[in-house]
Short mmCIF file of C-alpha atoms in Angstrom, two decimals:
data_model
loop_
_atom_site.label_atom_id
_atom_site.label_comp_id
_atom_site.label_asym_id
_atom_site.label_seq_id
_atom_site.Cartn_x
_atom_site.Cartn_y
_atom_site.Cartn_z
CA MET A 1 98.75 95.07 99.27
CA ASN A 2 99.61 93.78 102.73
CA LYS A 3 98.22 96.98 104.17
CA TYR A 4 94.78 96.46 102.57
CA ALA A 5 94.73 92.81 103.59
CA PHE A 6 95.43 93.76 107.19
CA ILE A 7 92.58 96.31 107.20
CA PHE A 8 90.21 93.72 105.65
CA VAL A 9 91.07 91.07 108.26
CA LEU A 10 90.72 93.57 111.10
CA SER A 11 87.32 94.75 109.81
CA PHE A 12 86.19 91.13 109.44
CA ILE A 13 87.16 90.38 113.08
CA PHE A 14 85.19 93.38 114.37
CA PHE A 15 82.19 92.35 112.27
CA ILE A 16 82.25 88.80 113.66
CA GLN A 17 82.59 90.12 117.21
CA GLU A 18 79.60 92.43 116.81
CA LEU A 19 77.59 89.62 115.25
CA PHE A 20 78.14 87.25 118.16
CA SER A 21 77.83 89.91 120.85
CA GLN A 22 74.20 90.57 119.92
CA SER A 23 72.24 88.06 121.93
CA ASP A 24 68.67 87.79 123.09
CA THR A 25 67.68 89.00 126.57
CA VAL A 26 67.02 86.12 128.93
CA HIS A 27 64.41 86.71 131.67
CA LEU A 28 64.92 84.63 134.79
CA ASP A 29 62.21 83.68 137.23
CA GLU A 30 62.25 85.43 140.61
CA VAL A 31 63.89 83.45 143.40
CA VAL A 32 62.77 84.08 147.00
CA ILE A 33 65.14 83.03 149.78
CA HIS A 34 63.81 82.63 153.32
CA SER A 35 65.86 82.13 156.46
CA SER A 36 62.93 80.28 158.03
CA PRO A 37 60.32 77.90 156.56
CA ASN A 38 57.71 80.67 156.73
CA ALA A 39 58.18 84.25 155.53
CA THR A 40 58.21 86.75 158.41
CA ILE A 41 57.55 90.48 158.34
CA PHE A 42 60.48 92.45 159.79
CA LYS A 43 58.24 94.16 162.35
CA GLN A 44 57.26 90.74 163.70
CA THR A 45 60.78 89.35 164.09
CA SER A 46 61.98 88.75 167.63
CA ARG A 47 64.68 90.97 169.13
CA ALA A 48 66.84 90.69 172.22
CA ILE A 49 66.73 94.09 173.94
CA THR A 50 68.90 94.95 176.94
CA LEU A 51 67.09 97.52 179.08
CA ILE A 52 68.89 99.59 181.72
CA THR A 53 66.25 101.18 183.95
CA HIS A 54 66.51 104.39 185.97
CA THR A 55 66.70 102.32 189.18
CA ALA A 56 69.74 100.46 187.84
CA LEU A 57 71.33 103.79 186.85
CA GLU A 58 70.84 105.13 190.37
CA ASN A 59 72.51 102.07 191.91
CA THR A 60 75.51 101.94 189.59
CA PRO A 61 78.88 103.40 190.67
CA ALA A 62 79.37 104.76 187.12
CA THR A 63 79.66 108.51 186.58
CA ASP A 64 78.81 108.67 182.86
CA ILE A 65 76.91 106.78 180.15
CA GLY A 66 80.03 105.12 178.75
CA MET A 67 80.91 103.53 182.09
CA VAL A 68 77.37 102.13 182.35
CA LEU A 69 77.48 100.55 178.89
CA GLU A 70 81.00 99.22 179.43
CA GLN A 71 79.63 96.89 182.12
CA LEU A 72 77.51 95.04 179.53
CA ALA A 73 78.75 91.99 177.62
CA GLY A 74 79.78 92.62 174.02
CA ILE A 75 80.56 96.31 174.59
CA ASP A 76 84.05 97.75 174.13
CA LEU A 77 84.60 101.38 175.09
CA ARG A 78 87.70 103.31 173.98
CA GLN A 79 88.06 106.75 175.54
CA ARG A 80 90.84 109.30 175.46
CA GLY A 81 89.61 111.48 178.31
CA THR A 82 87.86 111.41 181.68
CA PHE A 83 84.10 111.43 182.31
CA GLY A 84 83.41 109.78 178.95
CA MET A 85 85.00 112.54 176.88
CA GLN A 86 86.34 111.56 173.43
CA ALA A 87 84.88 108.07 173.74
CA ASP A 88 84.11 105.55 170.99
CA ILE A 89 81.91 102.52 171.56
CA ASN A 90 82.18 99.21 169.71
CA ILE A 91 79.38 96.64 169.85
CA ARG A 92 79.95 92.96 169.10
CA GLY A 93 83.24 93.58 167.33
CA GLY A 94 81.85 96.27 165.04
CA SER A 95 83.74 99.50 164.52
CA PHE A 96 82.76 102.86 166.01
CA ASP A 97 80.91 103.93 162.84
CA GLN A 98 78.78 100.76 162.68
CA ASN A 99 76.75 101.68 165.76
CA LEU A 100 73.79 104.02 165.95
CA ILE A 101 73.42 106.26 169.01
CA LEU A 102 70.03 107.89 169.57
CA ILE A 103 68.56 110.24 172.15
CA ASN A 104 64.78 109.83 172.36
CA GLY A 105 64.86 108.19 168.92
CA ILE A 106 66.92 110.94 167.24
CA ALA A 107 70.33 109.93 165.87
CA VAL A 108 73.27 111.85 167.34
CA ASN A 109 76.17 110.15 165.52
CA ASP A 110 78.88 112.42 164.19
CA PRO A 111 78.04 112.76 160.47
CA GLN A 112 81.66 113.53 159.51
CA SER A 113 83.67 110.66 160.99
CA GLY A 114 81.47 108.62 163.31
CA HIS A 115 84.04 109.17 166.08
CA LEU A 116 83.36 110.24 169.68
CA ASN A 117 79.78 108.98 169.66
CA MET A 118 79.64 108.73 173.45
CA ASP A 119 80.65 112.37 173.95
CA ILE A 120 77.07 113.16 174.98
CA ALA A 121 76.16 116.10 177.20
CA LEU A 122 73.75 114.11 179.36
CA SER A 123 73.97 113.35 183.04
CA LEU A 124 72.92 109.93 184.34
CA ASP A 125 70.32 111.74 186.49
CA ASP A 126 68.68 113.05 183.30
CA ILE A 127 68.19 109.55 181.84
CA ASN A 128 65.09 107.46 182.38
CA GLN A 129 66.34 104.30 180.66
CA ILE A 130 68.78 103.00 178.04
CA GLU A 131 67.80 100.50 175.35
CA LEU A 132 70.46 98.37 173.66
CA ILE A 133 69.84 96.12 170.65
CA GLU A 134 72.71 94.04 169.30
CA GLY A 135 73.12 92.18 166.04
CA PRO A 136 71.07 92.33 162.83
CA ALA A 137 67.84 93.23 164.66
CA SER A 138 69.41 96.59 165.54
CA ARG A 139 68.54 97.93 162.09
CA TRP A 140 65.10 98.44 163.61
CA PHE A 141 66.66 101.69 164.90
CA GLY A 142 67.52 102.77 161.35
CA THR A 143 70.49 102.96 159.01
CA ASN A 144 74.07 102.67 160.31
CA ALA A 145 72.96 100.30 163.08
CA LEU A 146 74.96 97.41 161.62
CA SER A 147 76.38 95.88 164.78
CA GLY A 148 74.16 97.56 167.35
CA GLY A 149 71.95 100.45 168.36
CA ILE A 150 71.64 102.41 171.62
CA ASN A 151 68.59 104.52 172.39
CA ILE A 152 68.88 106.84 175.41
CA ILE A 153 65.50 107.94 176.76
CA THR A 154 65.51 111.05 178.96
CA LYS A 155 63.27 111.79 181.92
CA GLN A 156 59.87 113.37 181.43
CA GLU A 157 58.82 115.07 184.64
CA ASN A 158 55.12 115.88 184.92
CA HIS A 159 55.45 118.12 187.98
CA PRO A 160 57.73 121.00 189.02
CA ALA A 161 60.96 119.87 190.67
CA LEU A 162 64.38 121.20 191.62
CA ASN A 163 67.42 118.98 192.23
CA LEU A 164 70.88 119.99 193.48
CA ASN A 165 73.76 117.51 193.67
CA PHE A 166 77.34 117.90 194.83
CA SER A 167 80.05 115.25 195.11
CA GLY A 168 83.82 115.15 195.51
CA GLY A 169 86.67 112.71 195.92
CA GLN A 170 90.37 112.01 195.49
CA TYR A 171 92.63 113.74 192.98
CA GLY A 172 90.60 116.92 193.08
CA TYR A 173 87.46 115.22 191.79
CA ILE A 174 84.39 117.47 191.95
CA GLN A 175 80.96 117.24 190.37
CA THR A 176 78.09 119.68 190.77
CA ARG A 177 74.67 119.48 189.14
CA ALA A 178 71.51 121.58 189.17
CA ALA A 179 68.30 120.46 187.44
CA ALA A 180 64.85 121.99 187.22
CA SER A 181 61.59 120.65 185.81
CA TYR A 182 58.85 123.14 185.05
CA GLN A 183 55.87 123.72 182.80
CA THR A 184 55.47 126.51 180.25
CA GLY A 185 51.93 126.53 178.94
CA GLN A 186 51.29 123.02 177.61
CA ILE A 187 55.00 122.16 177.39
CA ASN A 188 56.88 120.30 180.12
CA GLN A 189 60.55 121.27 180.23
CA HIS A 190 63.59 119.82 181.98
CA THR A 191 66.80 121.82 182.17
CA SER A 192 70.01 120.71 183.85
CA PHE A 193 73.54 122.06 184.31
CA GLN A 194 76.52 119.95 185.36
CA PHE A 195 80.20 120.56 185.95
CA SER A 196 82.80 117.81 186.44
CA GLY A 197 86.51 118.20 187.05
CA SER A 198 89.57 116.30 188.24
CA ASP A 199 93.32 116.84 188.65
CA GLY A 200 94.03 113.41 187.14
CA TYR A 201 95.49 110.31 188.73
#
């Protein structure tokens, strides 16, 4: 008898639970939150852009892109090699995978880990300018630009040119570079080769 009473009570509890769990759907009015009194389209929001021109790159004592960016406020560069090799960049306290690195508007972040983003095979002589956007406005560059975005714009030569550079210094430092700009049909091309080496310090 106790067994049947227990089953009856248990069934009654489930029935009551199902009865009260069926409720009407409540539709709420849409709530719009604005950070300013007037709504602003994202394209029209102001942005603080740091621009490093080719003239500034020519006058800097830096030998790679990482050293140039490290001179800016809010930039933290961690590298485990010389000449910018195995380098991670942190912007405004964000981690290495919260920054977006682009070359001519094309993202070059490592899709696997986000590490070594500054390990870019570009010489400073091949760069026309560097654009840096920090903070929330950096999402203008696209996804993954949470704390900042860096867009590296390369040179676009409109006439044939040939450049040869050679430099050396202490601790066996040597750097050689050859670059050529030429036109093939309607396409302007720029090709450069560079070698850097050092015995350490």
